[in-house]
Tab-separated table of C-alpha atoms and ligand atoms in Angstrom:
chain	number	residue	atom	x	y	z
A	756	MET	CA	-20.906	-19.848	-6.191
A	757	GLN	CA	-17.089	-20.977	-6.661
A	758	THR	CA	-14.583	-19.031	-5.224
A	759	PRO	CA	-12.629	-16.157	-6.592
A	760	ARG	CA	-8.865	-17.172	-8.514
A	761	ARG	CA	-6.117	-15.241	-6.341
A	762	VAL	CA	-3.894	-15.116	-8.628
A	763	GLU	CA	-0.218	-13.925	-6.126
A	764	HIS	CA	-0.252	-11.615	-2.496
A	765	GLN	CA	1.329	-8.395	-3.702
A	766	GLN	CA	3.443	-5.878	-0.635
A	767	THR	CA	1.248	-2.425	-0.580
A	768	ASP	CA	0.078	0.205	1.819
A	769	ARG	CA	-2.484	-1.703	2.965
A	770	GLY	CA	-0.310	-4.367	3.701
A	771	TYR	CA	0.375	-7.650	1.824
A	772	VAL	CA	-2.701	-8.434	-0.027
A	773	PRO	CA	-3.828	-11.132	-1.999
A	774	VAL	CA	-4.020	-9.361	-5.709
A	775	TYR	CA	-6.215	-11.297	-8.561
A	776	ALA	CA	-6.393	-12.479	-11.733
A	777	THR	CA	-6.354	-9.264	-14.036
A	778	GLY	CA	-8.678	-10.512	-16.932
A	779	VAL	CA	-13.541	-9.345	-16.774
A	780	VAL	CA	-15.557	-11.685	-16.116
A	781	GLU	CA	-19.725	-12.483	-16.775
A	782	GLN	CA	-21.551	-11.935	-13.522
A	783	PRO	CA	-22.388	-15.109	-13.280
A	784	TRP	CA	-26.089	-13.419	-11.808
A	785	ASP	CA	-27.632	-17.222	-12.617
A	786	ASN	CA	-25.218	-18.151	-10.025
A	787	TYR	CA	-25.285	-17.007	-6.984
A	788	THR	CA	-27.402	-18.364	-4.200
A	789	ALA	CA	-30.521	-18.014	-2.398
A	790	THR	CA	-28.628	-17.188	0.530
A	791	ASP	CA	-25.727	-15.030	-1.719
A	792	HIS	CA	-29.396	-12.878	-2.721
A	793	GLN	CA	-30.002	-13.121	0.600
A	794	VAL	CA	-26.293	-11.087	2.140
A	795	TRP	CA	-26.882	-8.402	-0.520
A	796	ASN	CA	-30.608	-7.896	1.054
A	797	ILE	CA	-29.417	-8.170	4.625
A	798	LEU	CA	-26.289	-6.139	4.310
A	799	TYR	CA	-28.530	-3.646	1.877
A	800	GLU	CA	-31.200	-3.090	4.661
A	801	ARG	CA	-29.233	-2.970	7.477
A	802	GLN	CA	-26.915	0.271	5.339
A	803	ARG	CA	-29.655	1.787	3.241
A	804	ALA	CA	-31.986	2.306	7.025
A	805	LEU	CA	-27.840	4.134	8.988
A	806	LEU	CA	-26.924	6.184	6.482
A	807	SER	CA	-30.088	8.275	6.026
A	808	ALA	CA	-28.440	10.393	8.259
A	809	TYR	CA	-24.902	9.735	8.287
A	810	ALA	CA	-24.113	9.240	4.810
A	811	CYS	CA	-24.208	13.164	2.381
A	812	PRO	CA	-27.293	13.116	-0.056
A	813	GLU	CA	-25.704	12.213	-3.285
A	814	PHE	CA	-24.879	8.856	-2.095
A	815	LEU	CA	-28.460	8.862	-0.675
A	816	GLU	CA	-29.728	10.071	-4.481
A	817	GLY	CA	-27.209	7.325	-6.463
A	818	VAL	CA	-28.902	4.191	-4.873
A	819	GLU	CA	-32.324	5.689	-4.851
A	820	ARG	CA	-30.948	5.711	-8.751
A	821	PHE	CA	-29.608	2.829	-9.388
A	822	GLY	CA	-33.263	0.540	-7.258
A	823	LEU	CA	-30.402	-0.974	-4.852
A	824	GLY	CA	-32.833	-1.429	-2.429
A	825	ASP	CA	-35.273	-3.621	-4.757
A	826	GLY	CA	-34.254	-7.164	-3.347
A	827	GLY	CA	-30.961	-9.531	-4.246
A	828	ILE	CA	-28.345	-8.226	-6.004
A	829	PRO	CA	-28.488	-6.152	-8.816
A	830	ARG	CA	-28.327	-7.262	-12.548
A	831	PHE	CA	-24.516	-4.828	-13.932
A	832	ASP	CA	-26.239	-5.016	-16.902
A	833	HIS	CA	-28.783	-3.271	-16.060
A	834	LEU	CA	-26.447	-0.707	-13.990
A	835	ASN	CA	-25.026	0.173	-16.891
A	836	GLN	CA	-27.704	0.799	-18.461
A	837	VAL	CA	-28.481	3.515	-16.164
A	838	LEU	CA	-24.499	4.348	-16.017
A	839	ALA	CA	-24.005	5.111	-19.735
A	840	GLU	CA	-26.774	8.056	-19.941
A	841	ALA	CA	-25.732	9.921	-16.481
A	842	THR	CA	-22.577	9.510	-17.037
A	843	GLY	CA	-20.687	7.155	-19.279
A	844	TRP	CA	-19.299	4.918	-17.269
A	845	GLN	CA	-19.498	1.216	-16.851
A	846	LEU	CA	-19.154	-1.444	-13.935
A	847	VAL	CA	-16.940	-4.907	-14.946
A	848	ALA	CA	-17.118	-7.800	-13.280
A	849	VAL	CA	-13.383	-8.872	-11.684
A	850	GLU	CA	-12.455	-11.010	-9.797
A	851	GLY	CA	-11.073	-9.074	-6.611
A	852	LEU	CA	-8.007	-6.692	-6.205
A	853	LEU	CA	-6.316	-5.458	-9.013
A	854	PRO	CA	-2.761	-4.698	-10.227
A	855	ASP	CA	-2.763	-0.331	-9.960
A	856	GLU	CA	-1.749	-0.300	-13.061
A	857	VAL	CA	-4.212	-2.851	-14.146
A	858	PHE	CA	-6.994	-1.090	-11.735
A	859	PHE	CA	-6.152	2.902	-12.953
A	860	ASP	CA	-6.279	2.344	-16.552
A	861	HIS	CA	-10.145	0.533	-16.034
A	862	LEU	CA	-10.494	3.727	-14.243
A	863	ALA	CA	-8.829	5.766	-16.885
A	864	ASN	CA	-11.362	4.804	-18.922
A	865	ARG	CA	-14.576	4.768	-16.724
A	866	ARG	CA	-14.225	1.098	-16.461
A	867	PHE	CA	-15.194	0.834	-12.267
A	868	PRO	CA	-13.884	-2.965	-11.117
A	869	VAL	CA	-17.176	-4.665	-9.258
A	870	SER	CA	-16.108	-8.168	-7.489
A	871	TRP	CA	-18.489	-10.758	-8.670
A	872	TRP	CA	-18.765	-12.679	-5.628
A	873	ILE	CA	-20.332	-11.962	-2.835
A	874	ARG	CA	-19.265	-12.770	1.079
A	875	LYS	CA	-21.181	-15.391	3.030
A	876	MET	CA	-22.976	-14.884	5.986
A	877	ASP	CA	-21.085	-15.495	8.056
A	878	GLN	CA	-18.382	-12.429	7.447
A	879	LEU	CA	-21.184	-9.850	7.295
A	880	ASP	CA	-19.665	-7.489	9.620
A	881	TYR	CA	-15.445	-7.490	8.183
A	882	LEU	CA	-13.280	-9.762	5.781
A	883	SER	CA	-9.979	-8.599	4.487
A	884	GLU	CA	-10.812	-8.102	0.106
A	885	PRO	CA	-13.773	-6.034	-1.034
A	886	ASP	CA	-16.327	-7.931	-2.410
A	887	LEU	CA	-19.548	-6.663	-4.813
A	888	PHE	CA	-21.594	-4.260	-1.937
A	889	HIS	CA	-18.647	-3.066	-0.743
A	890	ASP	CA	-17.916	-2.198	-4.418
A	891	LEU	CA	-21.080	-1.931	-5.888
A	892	PHE	CA	-23.517	-0.245	-2.770
A	893	GLY	CA	-19.203	1.762	-1.623
A	894	HIS	CA	-18.738	3.058	-4.617
A	895	VAL	CA	-20.921	2.601	-6.959
A	896	PRO	CA	-23.531	5.096	-6.855
A	897	LEU	CA	-21.580	7.933	-6.353
A	898	LEU	CA	-20.475	7.525	-10.145
A	899	LEU	CA	-23.789	9.209	-11.391
A	900	ASN	CA	-22.614	12.617	-9.926
A	901	PRO	CA	-21.207	14.558	-12.338
A	902	VAL	CA	-18.696	16.498	-11.244
A	903	PHE	CA	-17.407	12.863	-8.754
A	904	ALA	CA	-17.116	9.813	-12.632
A	905	ASP	CA	-14.912	12.984	-13.876
A	906	TYR	CA	-12.645	12.576	-10.409
A	907	MET	CA	-12.297	9.552	-10.431
A	908	GLN	CA	-11.098	9.070	-14.457
A	909	ALA	CA	-8.435	12.058	-13.088
A	910	TYR	CA	-7.427	9.907	-10.280
A	911	GLY	CA	-7.126	7.135	-13.328
A	912	ARG	CA	-5.123	8.931	-15.326
A	913	GLY	CA	-3.172	10.486	-12.958
A	914	GLY	CA	-2.445	6.737	-11.484
A	915	MET	CA	-1.684	5.770	-14.778
A	916	LYS	CA	1.192	8.570	-14.665
A	917	ALA	CA	2.449	8.137	-10.771
A	918	HIS	CA	2.962	3.973	-11.647
A	919	ALA	CA	5.368	5.452	-15.231
A	920	ILE	CA	7.604	7.713	-11.892
A	921	GLY	CA	7.350	4.307	-9.308
A	922	PRO	CA	6.909	3.770	-5.789
A	923	GLU	CA	6.949	6.861	-4.458
A	924	ALA	CA	4.999	8.969	-6.936
A	925	LEU	CA	1.742	6.192	-6.793
A	926	MET	CA	2.816	5.348	-2.599
A	927	ASN	CA	0.990	9.465	-3.273
A	928	LEU	CA	-1.892	8.877	-5.147
A	929	THR	CA	-2.925	5.504	-3.279
A	930	ARG	CA	-3.078	8.109	-0.286
A	931	LEU	CA	-4.815	10.400	-2.001
A	932	TYR	CA	-7.360	7.043	-3.205
A	933	TRP	CA	-7.455	5.840	0.236
A	934	TYR	CA	-8.235	9.363	2.074
A	935	THR	CA	-11.382	10.121	-0.545
A	936	VAL	CA	-12.871	7.253	-2.536
A	937	GLU	CA	-12.223	5.274	0.743
A	938	PHE	CA	-12.818	6.574	3.958
A	939	GLY	CA	-14.010	10.442	2.475
A	940	LEU	CA	-16.494	12.518	4.184
A	941	ILE	CA	-17.998	16.710	3.391
A	942	ARG	CA	-19.300	19.026	5.065
A	943	THR	CA	-23.361	19.897	4.253
A	944	ASP	CA	-25.151	22.658	5.831
A	945	ALA	CA	-27.110	20.006	7.611
A	946	GLY	CA	-22.715	18.538	9.078
A	947	LEU	CA	-20.853	15.974	8.728
A	948	ARG	CA	-21.787	13.358	6.299
A	949	ILE	CA	-19.679	10.258	4.495
A	950	TYR	CA	-19.123	10.066	0.793
A	951	GLY	CA	-16.672	6.984	1.208
A	952	ALA	CA	-16.827	3.914	0.375
A	953	GLY	CA	-14.911	2.390	3.205
A	954	ILE	CA	-17.514	3.586	5.151
A	955	VAL	CA	-20.977	3.478	3.378
A	956	SER	CA	-20.706	0.130	2.981
A	957	SER	CA	-19.347	-0.613	7.362
A	958	LYS	CA	-21.757	-0.442	9.985
A	959	GLY	CA	-19.275	0.002	11.968
A	960	GLU	CA	-17.590	2.321	10.741
A	961	SER	CA	-19.735	5.243	8.928
A	962	ILE	CA	-21.448	5.331	13.356
A	963	TYR	CA	-17.875	5.733	14.380
A	964	SER	CA	-16.430	8.233	11.275
A	965	ILE	CA	-19.509	10.990	12.914
A	966	ASP	CA	-19.920	10.733	16.073
A	967	SER	CA	-17.241	9.185	17.775
A	968	PRO	CA	-14.824	11.629	20.131
A	969	ALA	CA	-11.107	9.460	18.876
A	970	PRO	CA	-10.886	10.115	15.536
A	971	ASN	CA	-9.092	13.342	13.697
A	972	ARG	CA	-11.517	15.139	11.222
A	973	ILE	CA	-9.486	17.624	9.082
A	974	GLY	CA	-9.919	20.033	6.520
A	975	PHE	CA	-8.936	18.847	3.124
A	976	GLU	CA	-5.292	19.891	1.486
A	977	LEU	CA	-3.990	17.222	-1.284
A	978	ALA	CA	-0.011	17.655	-0.172
A	979	ARG	CA	-1.442	17.166	3.726
A	980	VAL	CA	-3.375	13.866	2.255
A	981	MET	CA	-1.067	12.441	-0.017
A	982	GLN	CA	2.249	12.374	2.808
A	983	THR	CA	-0.896	10.924	5.552
A	984	ARG	CA	-0.298	6.647	5.835
A	985	TYR	CA	-3.478	4.698	6.529
A	986	ARG	CA	-4.354	1.591	8.693
A	987	ILE	CA	-6.060	-0.873	6.687
A	988	ASP	CA	-7.444	-3.171	9.270
A	989	THR	CA	-8.711	-0.942	12.077
A	990	TYR	CA	-11.149	1.823	12.066
A	991	GLN	CA	-8.928	5.549	10.826
A	992	GLN	CA	-7.555	7.590	12.981
A	993	THR	CA	-8.030	10.604	11.322
A	994	TYR	CA	-10.909	11.721	7.996
A	995	PHE	CA	-10.453	13.946	5.900
A	996	VAL	CA	-13.412	16.833	5.339
A	997	ILE	CA	-13.760	17.853	1.539
A	998	ASP	CA	-16.057	21.426	1.267
A	999	SER	CA	-17.226	20.017	-2.361
A	1000	PHE	CA	-16.821	17.426	-5.186
A	1001	GLU	CA	-15.733	19.914	-7.054
A	1002	GLN	CA	-12.497	20.898	-4.456
A	1003	LEU	CA	-11.909	17.162	-4.981
A	1004	PHE	CA	-11.479	17.516	-8.810
A	1005	ASP	CA	-9.953	20.699	-9.079
A	1006	ALA	CA	-7.350	19.600	-6.850
A	1007	THR	CA	-6.840	16.927	-9.229
A	1008	GLY	CA	-6.141	19.584	-12.226
A	1009	PRO	CA	-2.276	20.828	-12.577
A	1010	ASP	CA	0.579	17.986	-12.797
A	1011	PHE	CA	1.277	15.400	-9.429
A	1012	THR	CA	4.757	15.764	-10.607
A	1013	PRO	CA	6.734	18.369	-8.715
A	1014	LEU	CA	4.157	18.455	-5.383
A	1015	TYR	CA	5.546	14.565	-6.583
A	1016	ALA	CA	9.113	16.034	-5.725
A	1017	GLU	CA	8.070	18.458	-3.341
A	1018	LEU	CA	6.997	15.597	-0.992
A	1019	ALA	CA	9.899	13.012	-1.164
A	1020	THR	CA	11.999	15.906	0.803
A	1021	ARG	CA	8.962	15.884	3.963
A	1022	PRO	CA	8.874	13.819	6.431
A	1023	VAL	CA	5.385	11.149	6.359
A	1024	HIS	CA	3.093	11.101	9.398
A	1025	ALA	CA	1.532	8.633	10.940
A	1026	ALA	CA	-2.268	8.404	10.313
A	1027	GLY	CA	-2.785	9.822	14.031
A	1028	ASP	CA	-1.263	13.130	13.834
A	1029	VAL	CA	-2.864	16.909	14.196
A	1030	LEU	CA	-0.328	19.096	12.357
A	1031	GLU	CA	0.232	22.303	12.876
A	1032	GLY	CA	-1.454	24.300	10.016
A	1033	ASP	CA	-4.600	22.406	9.935
A	1034	LYS	CA	-8.804	23.064	9.857
A	1035	VAL	CA	-8.841	20.513	12.127
A	1036	TYR	CA	-12.888	19.853	12.994
A	1037	GLN	CA	-14.519	19.535	16.850
A	1038	ARG	CA	-13.505	16.020	17.924
A	1039	GLY	CA	-17.595	14.348	18.280
A	1040	THR	CA	-19.654	17.094	16.778
A	1041	ARG	CA	-21.457	16.118	13.494
A	1042	GLU	CA	-20.689	20.173	12.730
A	1043	GLY	CA	-18.420	22.895	13.001
A	1044	TRP	CA	-14.693	24.179	12.731
A	1045	ALA	CA	-12.474	24.302	15.383
A	1046	THR	CA	-9.485	27.381	14.509
A	1047	GLY	CA	-6.369	25.909	14.903
A	1048	GLY	CA	-5.728	23.649	18.402
A	1049	ASP	CA	-8.688	24.891	19.947
A	1050	ASN	CA	-9.946	21.792	19.987
B	968	HBI	N1	-8.911	-3.026	-7.205
B	968	HBI	N2	-10.654	-4.055	-8.065
B	968	HBI	C1	-9.748	-3.104	-6.996
B	968	HBI	N3	-10.856	-2.502	-6.726
B	968	HBI	C2	-9.820	-1.462	-5.813
B	968	HBI	O1	-10.720	-0.563	-5.363
B	968	HBI	C3	-8.961	-1.717	-6.113
B	968	HBI	C4	-7.570	-1.802	-6.820
B	968	HBI	N4	-6.497	-2.379	-6.516
B	968	HBI	C5	-6.038	-1.588	-6.728
B	968	HBI	C6	-6.575	-0.180	-5.086
B	968	HBI	N5	-8.227	-0.317	-5.057
B	968	HBI	C7	-5.211	0.731	-4.848
B	968	HBI	O2	-4.300	0.563	-4.416
B	968	HBI	C8	-5.939	1.481	-6.001
B	968	HBI	O3	-4.778	2.631	-4.563
B	968	HBI	C9	-4.708	2.530	-6.489
B	969	FE	FE1	-12.772	0.811	-2.522
């Protein structure tokens, strides 16, 4: 299978990352090799077995409804029929990471970009760029959840506005994406569960984000998230925990312009900081609150 077409690099909060051609392509389903399908099957089986105890129910329900475990790389046109009926989203196949404004425009129009290529057998545990498994298995199941689907479109619209305001606003919004869509945790009656795509598509971080005593787990608060740097090359030092997808959607309701102005007067915090007033979950437990600093 041919490799994706890289166009240039972009300096972002994620570092100096490759940015790909911005066009939409057809999913080359007939060109996938037996090894490509095998890579999907290995990654799917490994994650699905693990995530019953770690992912939120809405994610697991989406995986089942799409039939992502039916064997081999799923066909986007099949998934698009399911999506169209459920929430009106559509997948578009792309070469890989898109420039922010192109990416936001897709989300604002209920199109989710999915890389058409899948990682190699020797990259099962880590690769530096989003491939088909990360995008499709990680991001797409929750697009069947109506509230999360609305959040993703609202995020895209917010991104278009932030891009017009400038790089600081854009950085604030990118942190919101990072600590929710990519690395978010959600509170359930059974304890903390994962909804972030960057976690569910990674075996190591799925376990680490819920069971390790090392990272902070802090109740979601919009400004707090936007003023917190993130790391791209290690497991997260802090995970933000939402109470519900409605909470996330409601947070994107107001216009962010005044918030961006307020944030410009405040310090940006390191990824591992714990601040006065943070609602911190007990370290290393799967549920329960510790109010204030008694953890
Ligand atoms: N492009 N294809 C793709 N997928 C992403 O998740 C993505 C992107 N470009 C930029 C980006 N994410 C983040 O920087 C967003 O916060 C904008
Ligand atoms: Fe992603």
